[in-house]
mmCIF file of C-alpha atoms in Angstrom:
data_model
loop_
_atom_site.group_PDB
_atom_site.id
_atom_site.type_symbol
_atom_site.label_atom_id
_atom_site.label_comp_id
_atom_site.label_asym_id
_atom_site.label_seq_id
_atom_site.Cartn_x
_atom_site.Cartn_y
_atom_site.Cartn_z
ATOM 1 C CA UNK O 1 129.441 106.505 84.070
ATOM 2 C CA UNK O 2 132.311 107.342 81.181
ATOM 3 C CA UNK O 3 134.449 107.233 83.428
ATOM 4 C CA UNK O 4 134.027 103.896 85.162
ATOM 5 C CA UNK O 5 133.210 102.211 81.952
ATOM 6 C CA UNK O 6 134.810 99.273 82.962
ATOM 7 C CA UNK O 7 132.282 98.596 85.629
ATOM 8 C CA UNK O 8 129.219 99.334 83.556
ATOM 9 C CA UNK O 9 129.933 97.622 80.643
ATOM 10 C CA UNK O 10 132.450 94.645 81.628
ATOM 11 C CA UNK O 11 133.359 91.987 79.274
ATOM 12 C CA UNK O 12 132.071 88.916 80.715
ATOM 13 C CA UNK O 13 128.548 87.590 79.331
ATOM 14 C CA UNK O 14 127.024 86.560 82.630
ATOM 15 C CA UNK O 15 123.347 87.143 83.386
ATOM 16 C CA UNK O 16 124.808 90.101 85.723
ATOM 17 C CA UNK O 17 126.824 91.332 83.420
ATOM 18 C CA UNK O 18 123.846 91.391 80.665
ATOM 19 C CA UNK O 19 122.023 93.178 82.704
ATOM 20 C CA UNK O 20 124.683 95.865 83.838
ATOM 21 C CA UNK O 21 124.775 96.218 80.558
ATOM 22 C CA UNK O 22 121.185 96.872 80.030
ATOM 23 C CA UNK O 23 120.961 99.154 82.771
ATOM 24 C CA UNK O 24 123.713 101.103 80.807
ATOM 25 C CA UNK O 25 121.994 101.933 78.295
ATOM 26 C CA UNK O 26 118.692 102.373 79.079
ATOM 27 C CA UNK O 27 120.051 104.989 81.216
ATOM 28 C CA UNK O 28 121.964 106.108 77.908
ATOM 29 C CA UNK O 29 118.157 106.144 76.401
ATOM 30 C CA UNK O 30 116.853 108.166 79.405
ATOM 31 C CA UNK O 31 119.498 110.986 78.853
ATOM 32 C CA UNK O 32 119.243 111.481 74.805
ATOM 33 C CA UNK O 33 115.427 111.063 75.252
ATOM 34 C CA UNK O 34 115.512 114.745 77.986
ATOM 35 C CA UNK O 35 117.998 116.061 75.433
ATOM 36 C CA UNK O 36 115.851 115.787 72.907
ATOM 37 C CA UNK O 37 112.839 116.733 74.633
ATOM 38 C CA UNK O 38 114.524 120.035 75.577
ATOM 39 C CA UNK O 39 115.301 120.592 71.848
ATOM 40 C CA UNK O 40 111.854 119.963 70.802
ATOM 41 C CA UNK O 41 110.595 122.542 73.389
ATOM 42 C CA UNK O 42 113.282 125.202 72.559
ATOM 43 C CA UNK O 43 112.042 125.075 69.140
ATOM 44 C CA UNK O 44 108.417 125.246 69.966
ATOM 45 C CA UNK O 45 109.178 128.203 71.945
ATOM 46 C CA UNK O 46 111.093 130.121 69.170
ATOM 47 C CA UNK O 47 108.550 129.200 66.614
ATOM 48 C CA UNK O 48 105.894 130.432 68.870
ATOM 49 C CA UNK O 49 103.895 127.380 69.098
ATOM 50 C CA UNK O 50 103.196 127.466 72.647
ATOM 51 C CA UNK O 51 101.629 130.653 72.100
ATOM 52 C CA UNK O 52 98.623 129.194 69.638
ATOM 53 C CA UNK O 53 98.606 126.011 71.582
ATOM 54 C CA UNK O 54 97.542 127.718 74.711
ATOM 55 C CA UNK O 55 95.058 130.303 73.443
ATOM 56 C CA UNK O 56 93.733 127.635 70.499
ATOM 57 C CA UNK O 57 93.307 124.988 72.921
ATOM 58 C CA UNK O 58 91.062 124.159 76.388
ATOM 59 C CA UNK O 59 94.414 122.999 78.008
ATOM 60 C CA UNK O 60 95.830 125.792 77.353
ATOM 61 C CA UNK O 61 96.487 126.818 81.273
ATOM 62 C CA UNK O 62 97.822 123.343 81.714
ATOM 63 C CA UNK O 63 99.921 123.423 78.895
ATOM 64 C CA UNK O 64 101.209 126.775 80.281
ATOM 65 C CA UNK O 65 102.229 125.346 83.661
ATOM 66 C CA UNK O 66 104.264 123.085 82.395
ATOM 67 C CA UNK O 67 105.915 125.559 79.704
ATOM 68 C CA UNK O 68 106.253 128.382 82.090
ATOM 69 C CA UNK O 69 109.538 126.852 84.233
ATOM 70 C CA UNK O 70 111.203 126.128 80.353
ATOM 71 C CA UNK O 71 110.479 129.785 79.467
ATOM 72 C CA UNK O 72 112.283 131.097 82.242
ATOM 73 C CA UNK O 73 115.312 128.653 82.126
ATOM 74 C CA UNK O 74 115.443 129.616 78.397
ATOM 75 C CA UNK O 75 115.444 133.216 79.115
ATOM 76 C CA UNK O 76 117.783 133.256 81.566
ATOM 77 C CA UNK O 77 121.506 131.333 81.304
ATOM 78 C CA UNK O 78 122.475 132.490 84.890
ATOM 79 C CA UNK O 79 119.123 130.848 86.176
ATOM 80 C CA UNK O 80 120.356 127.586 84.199
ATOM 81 C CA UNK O 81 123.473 127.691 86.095
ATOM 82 C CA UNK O 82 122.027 128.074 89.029
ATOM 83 C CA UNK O 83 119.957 125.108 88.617
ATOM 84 C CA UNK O 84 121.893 122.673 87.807
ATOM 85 C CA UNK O 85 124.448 123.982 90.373
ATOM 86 C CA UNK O 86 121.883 123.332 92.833
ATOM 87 C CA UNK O 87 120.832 119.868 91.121
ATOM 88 C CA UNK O 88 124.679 118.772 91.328
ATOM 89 C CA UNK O 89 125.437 119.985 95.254
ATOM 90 C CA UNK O 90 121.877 118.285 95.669
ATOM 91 C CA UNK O 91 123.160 114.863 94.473
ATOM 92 C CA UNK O 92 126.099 115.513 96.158
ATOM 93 C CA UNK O 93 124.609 115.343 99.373
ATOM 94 C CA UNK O 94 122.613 112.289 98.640
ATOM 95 C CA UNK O 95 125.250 110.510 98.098
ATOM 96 C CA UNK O 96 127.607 111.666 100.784
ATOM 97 C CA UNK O 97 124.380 110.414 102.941
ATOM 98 C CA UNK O 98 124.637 107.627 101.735
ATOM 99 C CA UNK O 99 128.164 107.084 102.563
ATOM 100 C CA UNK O 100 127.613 107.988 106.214
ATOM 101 C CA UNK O 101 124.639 105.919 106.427
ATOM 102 C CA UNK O 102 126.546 103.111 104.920
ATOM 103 C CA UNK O 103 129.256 103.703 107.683
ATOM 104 C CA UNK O 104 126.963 103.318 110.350
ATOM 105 C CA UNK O 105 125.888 100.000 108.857
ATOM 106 C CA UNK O 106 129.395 98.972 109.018
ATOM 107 C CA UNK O 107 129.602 98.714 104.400
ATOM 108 C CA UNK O 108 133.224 98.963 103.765
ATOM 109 C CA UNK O 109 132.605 100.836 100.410
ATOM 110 C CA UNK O 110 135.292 103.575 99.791
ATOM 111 C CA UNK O 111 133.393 107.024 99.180
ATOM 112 C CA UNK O 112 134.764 106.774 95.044
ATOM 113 C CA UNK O 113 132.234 103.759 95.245
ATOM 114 C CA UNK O 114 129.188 105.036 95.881
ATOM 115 C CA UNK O 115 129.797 107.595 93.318
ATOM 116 C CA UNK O 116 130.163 105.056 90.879
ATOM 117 C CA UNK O 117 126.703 103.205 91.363
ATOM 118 C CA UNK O 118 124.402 105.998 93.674
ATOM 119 C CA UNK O 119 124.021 108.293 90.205
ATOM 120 C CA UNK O 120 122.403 105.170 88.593
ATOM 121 C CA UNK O 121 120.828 103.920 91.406
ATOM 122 C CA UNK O 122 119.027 107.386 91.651
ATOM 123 C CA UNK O 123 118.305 107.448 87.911
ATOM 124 C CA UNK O 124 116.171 103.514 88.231
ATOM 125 C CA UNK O 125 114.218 105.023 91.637
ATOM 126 C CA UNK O 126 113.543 108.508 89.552
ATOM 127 C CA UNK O 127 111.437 106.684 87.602
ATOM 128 C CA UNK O 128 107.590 107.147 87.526
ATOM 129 C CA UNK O 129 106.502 103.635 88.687
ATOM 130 C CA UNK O 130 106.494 103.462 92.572
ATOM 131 C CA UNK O 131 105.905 106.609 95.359
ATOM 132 C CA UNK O 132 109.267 107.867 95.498
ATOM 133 C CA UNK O 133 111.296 105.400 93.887
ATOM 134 C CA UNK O 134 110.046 102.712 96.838
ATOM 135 C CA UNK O 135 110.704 98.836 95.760
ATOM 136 C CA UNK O 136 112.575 100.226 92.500
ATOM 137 C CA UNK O 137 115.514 101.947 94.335
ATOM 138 C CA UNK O 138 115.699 99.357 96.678
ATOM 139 C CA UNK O 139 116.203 96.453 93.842
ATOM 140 C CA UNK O 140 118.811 98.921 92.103
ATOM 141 C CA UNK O 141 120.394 99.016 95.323
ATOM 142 C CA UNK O 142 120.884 95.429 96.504
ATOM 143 C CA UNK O 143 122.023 94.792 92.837
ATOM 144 C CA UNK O 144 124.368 97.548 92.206
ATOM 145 C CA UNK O 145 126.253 96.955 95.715
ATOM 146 C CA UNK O 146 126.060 93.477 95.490
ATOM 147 C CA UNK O 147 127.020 92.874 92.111
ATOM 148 C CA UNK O 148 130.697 91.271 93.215
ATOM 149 C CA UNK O 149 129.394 88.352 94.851
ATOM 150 C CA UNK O 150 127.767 87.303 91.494
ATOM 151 C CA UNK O 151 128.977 84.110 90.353
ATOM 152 C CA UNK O 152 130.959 83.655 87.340
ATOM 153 C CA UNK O 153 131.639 86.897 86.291
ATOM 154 C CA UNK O 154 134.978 88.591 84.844
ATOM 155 C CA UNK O 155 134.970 92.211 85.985
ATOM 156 C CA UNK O 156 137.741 93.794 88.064
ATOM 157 C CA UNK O 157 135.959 96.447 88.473
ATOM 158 C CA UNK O 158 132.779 94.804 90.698
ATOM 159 C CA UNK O 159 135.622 93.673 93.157
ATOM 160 C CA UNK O 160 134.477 95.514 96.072
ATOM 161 C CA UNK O 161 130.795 95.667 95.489
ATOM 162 C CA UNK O 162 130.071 92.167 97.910
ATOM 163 C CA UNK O 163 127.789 93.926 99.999
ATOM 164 C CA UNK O 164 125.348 91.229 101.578
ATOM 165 C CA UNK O 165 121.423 92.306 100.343
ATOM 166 C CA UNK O 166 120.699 92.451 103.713
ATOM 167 C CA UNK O 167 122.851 95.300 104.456
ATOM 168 C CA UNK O 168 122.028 96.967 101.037
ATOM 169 C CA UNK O 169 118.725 96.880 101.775
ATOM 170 C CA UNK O 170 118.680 98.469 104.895
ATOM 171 C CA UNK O 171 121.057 100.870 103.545
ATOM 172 C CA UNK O 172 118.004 101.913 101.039
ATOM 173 C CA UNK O 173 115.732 101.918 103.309
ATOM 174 C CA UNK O 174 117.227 104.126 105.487
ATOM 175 C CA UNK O 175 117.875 106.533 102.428
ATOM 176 C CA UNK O 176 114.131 106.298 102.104
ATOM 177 C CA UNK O 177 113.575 107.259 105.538
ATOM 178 C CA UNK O 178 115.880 110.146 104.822
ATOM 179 C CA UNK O 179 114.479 111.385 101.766
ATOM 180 C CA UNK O 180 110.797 110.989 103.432
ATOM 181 C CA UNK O 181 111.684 113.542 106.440
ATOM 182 C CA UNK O 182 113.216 116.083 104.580
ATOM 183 C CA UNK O 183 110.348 116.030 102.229
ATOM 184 C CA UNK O 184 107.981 116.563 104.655
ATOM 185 C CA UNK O 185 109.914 119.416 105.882
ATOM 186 C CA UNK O 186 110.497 121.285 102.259
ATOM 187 C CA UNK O 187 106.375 121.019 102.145
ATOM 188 C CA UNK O 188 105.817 122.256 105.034
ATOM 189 C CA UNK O 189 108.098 125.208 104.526
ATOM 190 C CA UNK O 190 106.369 125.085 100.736
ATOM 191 C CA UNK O 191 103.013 125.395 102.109
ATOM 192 C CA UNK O 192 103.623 128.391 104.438
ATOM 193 C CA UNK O 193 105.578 130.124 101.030
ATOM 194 C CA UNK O 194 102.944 129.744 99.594
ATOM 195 C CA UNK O 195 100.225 130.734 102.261
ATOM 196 C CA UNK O 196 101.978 133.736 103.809
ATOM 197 C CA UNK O 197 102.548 134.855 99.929
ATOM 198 C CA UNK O 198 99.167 134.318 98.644
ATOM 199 C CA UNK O 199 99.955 131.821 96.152
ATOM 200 C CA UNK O 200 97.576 129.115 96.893
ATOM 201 C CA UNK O 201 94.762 128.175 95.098
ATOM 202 C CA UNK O 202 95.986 130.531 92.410
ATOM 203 C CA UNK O 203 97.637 129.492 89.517
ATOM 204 C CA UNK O 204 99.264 132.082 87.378
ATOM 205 C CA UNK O 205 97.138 132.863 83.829
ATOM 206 C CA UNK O 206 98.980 131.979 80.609
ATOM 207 C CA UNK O 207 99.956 135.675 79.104
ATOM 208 C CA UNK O 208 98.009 136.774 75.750
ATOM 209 C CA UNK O 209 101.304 136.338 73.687
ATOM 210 C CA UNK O 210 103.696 133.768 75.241
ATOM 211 C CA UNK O 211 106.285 133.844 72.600
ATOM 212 C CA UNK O 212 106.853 137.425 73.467
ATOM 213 C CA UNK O 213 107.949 136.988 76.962
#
C-alpha cells in the first residue's frame, strides 16, 4: 500500500475517492490495532499474567488456548519466520489465482495490478462479519477493480481498474469457489491429523506455571 500511495490516497475529493481513502485507513487502524495487541500480550506473558489468569480464573483452559500459539511464536524466532514465510507464499498464491482466474475471464489487469488492490481486498473479506468473507469480499472486489470507471475522479493511478462489476464479480466468486474446495480439503486432511494422532476431543491442559515455559 506505501508503495502505490498514489492509488490509495489520490487527490481528487470524489465520493470514490473518499472512500478509497477511508478504506486506507481503516486498514491503517486494523494493522496498529494487531501491533498493539501483540505488545499487550508479550507483556502479559513476561509479567506472568497469563499464568494467574488461568489458574485464578474458570476460563482459564480457554484463555490458555488462545495464549498457547503466542507462547510458542514468542519462544521461538525461527518458528516466527516460518510463519509468516508461509503467510506471505500463502498470499502469494491467492493472488497469482486470482490473476489466472481473471485471465480466463478475459480482465486485462497486468499481474502488478492485482497486487495493488488483492492485499486490501483480502484484508475487507478477513473480516468477522460474513462466512468467509462472502458478500464483503465480493463488494471490495467490484469496487477496487472497478474504481476507473468512476465518474469525475482525478487519479492516474485508477486508469486501468475499468473492470465491468459483472466480470469482477464473477471473478470473486470464483475465488470463493476456490477458497471453499481447498478448505474442505485442508479439513479433511485436519481431521484425519488429528484422528490417526489422537488429538480429538482432547484439548491440551494449561501447565501449572505458564510463565515458565
Amino acid at each position: 500500500m506505501l508503495i502505490r500511495i498514489d492509488f490509495f490516497l489520490p487527490a481528487g475529493d470524489t465520493k470514490n475517492e473518499q472512500t478509497m481513502k477511508a478504506i486506507f485507513f481503516f486498514v491503517l487502524f486494523v494493522l496498529a490495532a494487531s501491533l498493539c495487541g501483540f505488545a499487550m500480550i508479550y507483556l502479559m506473558n513476561r509479567l506472568g499474567l497469563f499464568d494467574k489468569i488461568s489458574r485464578d480464573t474458570k476460563l482459564g483452559g480457554l484463555i490458555w488456548k488462545i495464549y498457547d500459539p503466542f507462547r510458542l511464536c514468542f519462544n521461538s524466532v525461527g518458528l516466527v519466520l516460518k510463519t509468516v514465510s508461509l503467510s506471505l507464499v500463502n498470499h502469494a498464491s491467492f493472488i497469482l489465482c486470482a490473476f489466472f482466474v481473471g485471465k480466463a475471464l478475459e480482465i486485462n489487469l497486468k499481474l502488478g495490478s492485482y497486487f495493488t488492490v488483492f492485499p486490501l481486498i483480502n484484508t475487507v473479506a478477513s473480516l468477522p462479519i460474513t462466512p468467509g468473507g462472502l458478500g464483503t469480499r465480493d463488494a471490495a472486489c467490484v469496487f477496487m477493480l472497478g474504481v476507473g470507471s468512476s465518474p469525475g475522479h482525478s487519479c492516474p493511478a485508477w486508469g486501468p481498474f475499468i473492470v465491468p462489476d459483472a466480470l469482477a464479480m464473477s471473478l470473486s466468486v470464483s475465488l470463493f469457489c476456490a477458497i471453499l474446495f481447498w478448505g474442505l480439503v485442508g479439513g479433511i486432511v485436519y481431521i484425519h491429523y488429528a484422528y490417526t494422532m489422537g488429538k480429538a476431543g482432547k484439548p491440551t491442559p494449561p501447565p501449572t506455571d505458564i510463565s515458565k515455559q
